[in-house]
Amino acid sequence: MMATGETPHEHADEPGVPVHEPVQLDRVLTLLAPALSGPDAVMVDATVGLGGHADALLAAHPALTLIGLDRDQDALRHCRERLAKYGDRVRLAHAVFDAVSEVLTELGIARVQGVLFDLGVSSMQLDQHERGFSYARDAELDMRMNPGTGPTAADVLNTYSVGELARILRSYGEERFAHRIAKAVVSARQKEPFTTSARLVRLLTEAVPAASRRTGGHPAKRTFQALRIEVNGELDALRAALPAALDRLAVGGRFVALSYHSLEDRMVKKALVERAKSRTPEGLPVELAGHGPQLRLLTRGAEQASEDEVERNPRSGSVRLRAAERIAEAA
């Protein structure tokens, strides 16, 4: 699942094969380098997408073995072609990132030296208009990252109650007008079910007050984000994936996450901060054995892309990067 900051374009030598500029690539390489320099280093790219970060990491560390996960078969196909030059140093799995522990167990790998999460919808998915992720072009309301499995965005719009719709719009889209939009959707679908994005965009434009449209960005942005997260179960998967991945990190190993909206970033922050704290009860004069911090935070808060990168790749504008190093095993 490639992140929103990655910009695909046609490869000059291979027409039709998308490539992309990975978000904050230099920073990711710098943060992971100390953990990946050993002769037997293994890392997990939990959202390998088109393989941009993976390609650079494998090139930078000739002894590195990389395990790549993605739920999108189309992205994996392109990634497999891109990384074929690295041979058996690459192992790709068609899986959502919350299956990271199961994938590593199947491969007989107990601990890894690096983990990378590059979250959010992929640029390839956004730019494949028929997938229905973008509100900029009319398309079927699908939004499934793994096409062919599970309910579509149209199913959500046509079957959820006002309360259920308002909940996901408020929780996943942080939409101020969640209830107002939910009522409008339910009223409109009684006349005709939703099938395409253009009709939904028109409804949202009418439902959101004009003053908010002038200052709050595109009126469809938050609703489309909320629908995508609901359809793909993104936050539930991330909630399960973070502890599973951190548990597999070896002492000295490093974890990097790139988030693209506040909900993801808050979950990453919580997972890292909890393990960076001592679990010795307050008031004791010494640290209890096995109760010290498991992680050392490598970033001061969340880091953003530089102005130069945002200018070069506008989709990196919302990225928030957090990183940590494993300093101790759990008790």
Short mmCIF file of C-alpha atoms in Angstrom, two decimals:
data_model
loop_
_atom_site.label_atom_id
_atom_site.label_comp_id
_atom_site.label_asym_id
_atom_site.label_seq_id
_atom_site.Cartn_x
_atom_site.Cartn_y
_atom_site.Cartn_z
CA MET A 1 0.00 0.00 0.00
CA MET A 2 2.01 2.91 -1.27
CA ALA A 3 1.49 6.20 0.48
CA THR A 4 -0.10 9.35 -0.83
CA GLY A 5 3.21 11.15 -1.15
CA GLU A 6 4.49 8.84 -3.84
CA THR A 7 4.15 10.22 -7.33
CA PRO A 8 3.90 7.62 -10.10
CA HIS A 9 4.85 8.32 -13.68
CA GLU A 10 5.76 6.27 -16.71
CA HIS A 11 9.28 4.83 -16.72
CA ALA A 12 11.31 6.22 -19.60
CA ASP A 13 12.53 2.76 -20.65
CA GLU A 14 9.49 0.68 -19.70
CA PRO A 15 6.25 2.25 -20.96
CA GLY A 16 3.28 1.46 -18.77
CA VAL A 17 5.33 0.55 -15.68
CA PRO A 18 4.75 3.16 -12.97
CA VAL A 19 7.61 4.31 -10.79
CA HIS A 20 7.52 6.87 -8.03
CA GLU A 21 9.50 9.16 -5.84
CA PRO A 22 9.29 7.82 -2.29
CA VAL A 23 8.43 10.30 0.43
CA GLN A 24 11.28 11.43 2.72
CA LEU A 25 13.57 8.83 1.17
CA ASP A 26 16.85 10.31 2.43
CA ARG A 27 15.52 10.57 5.98
CA VAL A 28 14.21 7.00 5.91
CA LEU A 29 17.57 5.73 4.66
CA THR A 30 19.45 7.68 7.34
CA LEU A 31 17.23 6.49 10.19
CA LEU A 32 17.33 2.82 9.20
CA ALA A 33 21.01 2.65 8.16
CA PRO A 34 22.55 1.90 11.60
CA ALA A 35 20.27 -1.13 12.02
CA LEU A 36 20.66 -2.52 8.50
CA SER A 37 24.43 -2.44 8.09
CA GLY A 38 25.04 -5.93 9.55
CA PRO A 39 25.73 -9.01 7.40
CA ASP A 40 22.45 -10.78 8.22
CA ALA A 41 20.06 -7.83 8.41
CA VAL A 42 16.40 -8.44 7.63
CA MET A 43 13.76 -5.75 7.37
CA VAL A 44 10.03 -5.59 6.77
CA ASP A 45 8.50 -3.08 4.41
CA ALA A 46 4.94 -3.50 5.64
CA THR A 47 3.46 -1.38 2.83
CA VAL A 48 5.84 -2.09 -0.03
CA GLY A 49 3.64 -0.67 -2.82
CA LEU A 50 5.64 -0.09 -5.98
CA GLY A 51 8.88 -0.69 -4.10
CA GLY A 52 10.42 2.78 -4.07
CA HIS A 53 11.75 2.73 -0.51
CA ALA A 54 12.54 -0.99 -0.84
CA ASP A 55 14.63 -0.47 -3.96
CA ALA A 56 16.72 2.26 -2.32
CA LEU A 57 17.21 0.26 0.90
CA LEU A 58 18.31 -2.87 -0.94
CA ALA A 59 20.75 -0.84 -3.06
CA ALA A 60 22.18 0.87 0.02
CA HIS A 61 22.67 -2.40 1.95
CA PRO A 62 23.98 -5.21 -0.30
CA ALA A 63 23.53 -7.87 2.39
CA LEU A 64 19.98 -6.87 3.33
CA THR A 65 17.03 -9.23 2.97
CA LEU A 66 13.70 -7.44 2.58
CA ILE A 67 10.25 -8.81 3.32
CA GLY A 68 7.57 -6.79 1.54
CA LEU A 69 3.84 -6.89 2.27
CA ASP A 70 0.99 -5.34 0.34
CA ARG A 71 -2.72 -6.03 -0.05
CA ASP A 72 -2.84 -4.73 -3.63
CA GLN A 73 -1.98 -7.45 -6.16
CA ASP A 74 -1.44 -4.88 -8.93
CA ALA A 75 1.12 -2.99 -6.85
CA LEU A 76 2.88 -6.25 -5.94
CA ARG A 77 3.14 -7.22 -9.59
CA HIS A 78 4.91 -3.95 -10.43
CA CYS A 79 7.03 -4.24 -7.29
CA ARG A 80 8.11 -7.78 -8.16
CA GLU A 81 9.29 -6.59 -11.58
CA ARG A 82 11.13 -3.63 -10.08
CA LEU A 83 12.94 -5.64 -7.41
CA ALA A 84 13.68 -8.74 -9.52
CA LYS A 85 17.31 -7.62 -9.85
CA TYR A 86 17.84 -8.38 -6.14
CA GLY A 87 16.94 -12.05 -6.54
CA ASP A 88 16.32 -14.04 -3.38
CA ARG A 89 17.09 -11.02 -1.18
CA VAL A 90 13.44 -10.04 -1.69
CA ARG A 91 10.37 -11.94 -0.50
CA LEU A 92 6.97 -10.47 -1.24
CA ALA A 93 3.69 -11.44 0.37
CA HIS A 94 0.12 -10.58 -0.59
CA ALA A 95 -1.06 -9.57 2.86
CA VAL A 96 -2.40 -6.68 4.90
CA PHE A 97 0.21 -5.33 7.31
CA ASP A 98 -1.59 -6.67 10.36
CA ALA A 99 -0.48 -10.12 9.18
CA VAL A 100 3.20 -9.20 9.62
CA SER A 101 3.77 -11.66 12.46
CA GLU A 102 2.15 -14.53 10.55
CA VAL A 103 4.20 -13.77 7.42
CA LEU A 104 7.46 -13.75 9.40
CA THR A 105 6.54 -16.99 11.16
CA GLU A 106 5.85 -18.69 7.82
CA LEU A 107 9.28 -17.56 6.63
CA GLY A 108 10.97 -18.83 9.79
CA ILE A 109 12.11 -15.35 10.85
CA ALA A 110 11.96 -14.55 14.57
CA ARG A 111 13.42 -11.02 14.67
CA VAL A 112 14.08 -8.27 12.15
CA GLN A 113 16.44 -5.30 12.19
CA GLY A 114 14.14 -2.81 10.49
CA VAL A 115 10.45 -2.07 9.96
CA LEU A 116 8.95 0.54 7.65
CA PHE A 117 5.30 1.57 7.46
CA ASP A 118 4.39 3.98 4.63
CA LEU A 119 0.68 4.43 5.30
CA GLY A 120 -2.29 5.78 3.39
CA VAL A 121 -3.81 5.24 -0.02
CA SER A 122 -1.33 4.79 -2.85
CA SER A 123 -0.71 7.31 -5.56
CA MET A 124 -1.13 4.49 -8.06
CA GLN A 125 -4.57 3.79 -6.61
CA LEU A 126 -5.47 7.48 -6.68
CA ASP A 127 -4.31 7.80 -10.27
CA GLN A 128 -6.14 4.68 -11.45
CA HIS A 129 -9.42 6.56 -11.69
CA GLU A 130 -11.50 3.43 -12.18
CA ARG A 131 -10.70 2.40 -8.59
CA GLY A 132 -12.89 5.27 -7.27
CA PHE A 133 -10.44 6.64 -4.67
CA SER A 134 -10.26 10.13 -6.15
CA TYR A 135 -13.01 12.74 -6.07
CA ALA A 136 -11.38 14.52 -9.03
CA ARG A 137 -12.71 12.10 -11.68
CA ASP A 138 -16.01 10.30 -12.02
CA ALA A 139 -15.72 6.56 -11.41
CA GLU A 140 -17.47 3.68 -9.70
CA LEU A 141 -17.45 4.04 -5.91
CA ASP A 142 -15.21 1.07 -5.16
CA MET A 143 -12.21 2.19 -3.02
CA ARG A 144 -11.06 -1.35 -2.17
CA MET A 145 -7.29 -1.66 -1.94
CA ASN A 146 -7.68 -5.38 -2.57
CA PRO A 147 -10.21 -5.39 -5.43
CA GLY A 148 -12.75 -8.16 -5.39
CA THR A 149 -12.90 -8.63 -1.63
CA GLY A 150 -15.30 -7.06 0.84
CA PRO A 151 -17.86 -4.25 0.55
CA THR A 152 -17.32 -1.22 -1.67
CA ALA A 153 -17.76 2.44 -0.84
CA ALA A 154 -21.09 2.29 -2.69
CA ASP A 155 -22.19 -0.53 -0.38
CA VAL A 156 -21.39 1.62 2.65
CA LEU A 157 -23.27 4.61 1.28
CA ASN A 158 -26.30 2.56 0.30
CA THR A 159 -26.69 0.41 3.42
CA TYR A 160 -25.39 2.26 6.50
CA SER A 161 -27.84 4.10 8.73
CA VAL A 162 -27.60 7.85 9.33
CA GLY A 163 -25.93 7.16 12.66
CA GLU A 164 -23.39 4.73 11.21
CA LEU A 165 -22.49 7.05 8.36
CA ALA A 166 -22.15 10.03 10.69
CA ARG A 167 -19.90 7.97 12.97
CA ILE A 168 -17.40 7.03 10.26
CA LEU A 169 -17.43 10.53 8.75
CA ARG A 170 -16.75 12.05 12.16
CA SER A 171 -14.25 9.44 13.36
CA TYR A 172 -12.33 8.69 10.17
CA GLY A 173 -12.76 11.92 8.21
CA GLU A 174 -12.91 14.36 11.14
CA GLU A 175 -15.81 15.90 9.23
CA ARG A 176 -17.55 18.78 11.05
CA PHE A 177 -20.76 18.28 9.09
CA ALA A 178 -20.92 14.49 9.49
CA HIS A 179 -24.57 14.24 10.55
CA ARG A 180 -25.70 16.73 7.94
CA ILE A 181 -23.93 14.77 5.18
CA ALA A 182 -25.18 11.42 6.46
CA LYS A 183 -28.81 12.62 6.38
CA ALA A 184 -28.35 13.94 2.85
CA VAL A 185 -26.86 10.62 1.68
CA VAL A 186 -29.68 8.55 3.14
CA SER A 187 -32.31 10.88 1.65
CA ALA A 188 -30.67 10.81 -1.78
CA ARG A 189 -30.23 7.04 -1.93
CA GLN A 190 -33.97 6.51 -1.41
CA LYS A 191 -34.45 8.03 -4.85
CA GLU A 192 -31.50 6.25 -6.45
CA PRO A 193 -28.61 4.18 -5.01
CA PHE A 194 -25.12 5.67 -5.20
CA THR A 195 -22.89 4.12 -7.86
CA THR A 196 -20.41 6.78 -9.00
CA SER A 197 -18.20 9.40 -7.39
CA ALA A 198 -19.50 12.39 -9.36
CA ARG A 199 -22.97 12.15 -7.83
CA LEU A 200 -21.51 11.90 -4.34
CA VAL A 201 -19.25 14.91 -4.96
CA ARG A 202 -22.25 16.96 -6.10
CA LEU A 203 -24.16 16.01 -2.95
CA LEU A 204 -21.21 16.90 -0.71
CA THR A 205 -20.72 20.24 -2.42
CA GLU A 206 -24.36 21.08 -1.73
CA ALA A 207 -24.38 19.70 1.83
CA VAL A 208 -21.30 21.54 3.09
CA PRO A 209 -21.92 25.24 3.86
CA ALA A 210 -20.47 27.70 1.38
CA ALA A 211 -18.29 29.38 4.00
CA SER A 212 -16.63 26.09 4.84
CA ARG A 213 -16.08 25.31 1.14
CA ARG A 214 -14.12 28.54 0.77
CA THR A 215 -11.69 27.79 3.61
CA GLY A 216 -11.74 24.05 4.35
CA GLY A 217 -10.42 22.54 1.14
CA HIS A 218 -12.46 20.41 -1.23
CA PRO A 219 -15.79 19.48 0.40
CA ALA A 220 -15.39 15.83 -0.65
CA LYS A 221 -11.91 15.29 0.78
CA ARG A 222 -12.87 14.21 4.29
CA THR A 223 -15.79 12.04 3.24
CA PHE A 224 -13.70 10.17 0.65
CA GLN A 225 -10.99 9.62 3.27
CA ALA A 226 -13.53 8.26 5.75
CA LEU A 227 -15.10 5.91 3.21
CA ARG A 228 -11.71 4.57 2.15
CA ILE A 229 -10.68 3.90 5.75
CA GLU A 230 -13.99 2.15 6.49
CA VAL A 231 -13.96 0.02 3.34
CA ASN A 232 -10.40 -1.18 3.94
CA GLY A 233 -10.49 -1.38 7.73
CA GLU A 234 -7.28 0.65 7.76
CA LEU A 235 -7.23 1.84 11.35
CA ASP A 236 -8.23 -1.52 12.79
CA ALA A 237 -5.44 -3.13 10.78
CA LEU A 238 -2.94 -0.50 11.92
CA ARG A 239 -4.00 -0.88 15.56
CA ALA A 240 -3.14 -4.60 15.35
CA ALA A 241 -0.07 -4.22 13.12
CA LEU A 242 1.92 -1.76 15.23
CA PRO A 243 2.41 -3.95 18.33
CA ALA A 244 2.92 -7.04 16.16
CA ALA A 245 5.71 -5.34 14.20
CA LEU A 246 7.36 -3.82 17.28
CA ASP A 247 7.36 -7.21 19.00
CA ARG A 248 9.38 -8.62 16.10
CA LEU A 249 12.01 -5.87 16.22
CA ALA A 250 15.39 -7.05 17.50
CA VAL A 251 17.35 -5.04 20.06
CA GLY A 252 19.18 -2.42 18.02
CA GLY A 253 16.52 -2.63 15.34
CA ARG A 254 14.75 0.48 14.08
CA PHE A 255 11.16 1.34 13.22
CA VAL A 256 10.02 4.14 10.89
CA ALA A 257 6.43 5.14 10.09
CA LEU A 258 5.16 7.68 7.59
CA SER A 259 1.59 8.79 8.32
CA TYR A 260 -0.63 10.99 6.16
CA HIS A 261 -3.45 12.03 8.45
CA SER A 262 -3.83 12.73 12.13
CA LEU A 263 -5.62 9.49 13.01
CA GLU A 264 -2.74 7.35 11.75
CA ASP A 265 -0.15 9.60 13.34
CA ARG A 266 -1.85 9.51 16.74
CA MET A 267 -1.91 5.71 16.67
CA VAL A 268 1.77 5.52 15.75
CA LYS A 269 2.68 8.06 18.43
CA LYS A 270 0.76 6.15 21.11
CA ALA A 271 2.36 2.82 20.20
CA LEU A 272 5.88 4.26 20.32
CA VAL A 273 5.49 6.46 23.40
CA GLU A 274 4.00 3.61 25.45
CA ARG A 275 7.07 1.46 24.82
CA ALA A 276 9.47 4.34 25.37
CA LYS A 277 8.30 4.73 28.98
CA SER A 278 9.49 2.93 32.10
CA ARG A 279 6.96 0.50 33.56
CA THR A 280 8.53 0.66 37.04
CA PRO A 281 5.88 1.89 39.52
CA GLU A 282 6.34 5.52 40.50
CA GLY A 283 8.10 6.09 43.81
CA LEU A 284 10.54 3.17 43.61
CA PRO A 285 14.16 4.29 43.98
CA VAL A 286 15.54 1.97 41.26
CA GLU A 287 14.39 0.66 37.91
CA LEU A 288 12.94 -2.82 38.21
CA ALA A 289 14.66 -5.42 36.05
CA GLY A 290 12.81 -5.87 32.77
CA HIS A 291 10.60 -2.84 33.41
CA GLY A 292 12.67 -0.18 31.67
CA PRO A 293 11.82 1.41 28.31
CA GLN A 294 11.84 -0.92 25.31
CA LEU A 295 12.21 1.87 22.75
CA ARG A 296 14.23 5.04 22.31
CA LEU A 297 12.46 7.69 20.26
CA LEU A 298 14.59 8.90 17.33
CA THR A 299 12.46 11.88 16.33
CA ARG A 300 11.34 14.88 18.34
CA GLY A 301 7.63 14.65 17.70
CA ALA A 302 6.59 14.06 14.11
CA GLU A 303 8.86 15.27 11.32
CA GLN A 304 7.45 16.86 8.18
CA ALA A 305 8.76 16.93 4.64
CA SER A 306 10.98 19.83 3.67
CA GLU A 307 9.64 22.75 1.66
CA ASP A 308 11.75 21.61 -1.29
CA GLU A 309 10.24 18.13 -1.20
CA VAL A 310 6.69 19.44 -0.90
CA GLU A 311 7.27 21.73 -3.87
CA ARG A 312 8.69 18.82 -5.86
CA ASN A 313 6.07 16.32 -4.71
CA PRO A 314 2.91 18.05 -3.36
CA ARG A 315 1.52 14.78 -2.02
CA SER A 316 4.27 14.77 0.63
CA GLY A 317 2.74 17.88 2.22
CA SER A 318 0.72 15.96 4.81
CA VAL A 319 3.35 13.39 5.82
CA ARG A 320 4.37 12.93 9.46
CA LEU A 321 7.40 10.74 10.18
CA ARG A 322 8.13 9.05 13.51
CA ALA A 323 10.94 6.64 14.33
CA ALA A 324 12.25 4.60 17.25
CA GLU A 325 15.02 2.15 18.13
CA ARG A 326 14.56 -1.06 20.16
CA ILE A 327 16.83 -0.83 23.20
CA ALA A 328 15.56 -3.72 25.33
CA GLU A 329 13.46 -6.87 25.18
CA ALA A 330 10.13 -6.99 26.95
CA ALA A 331 10.14 -8.56 30.40
#
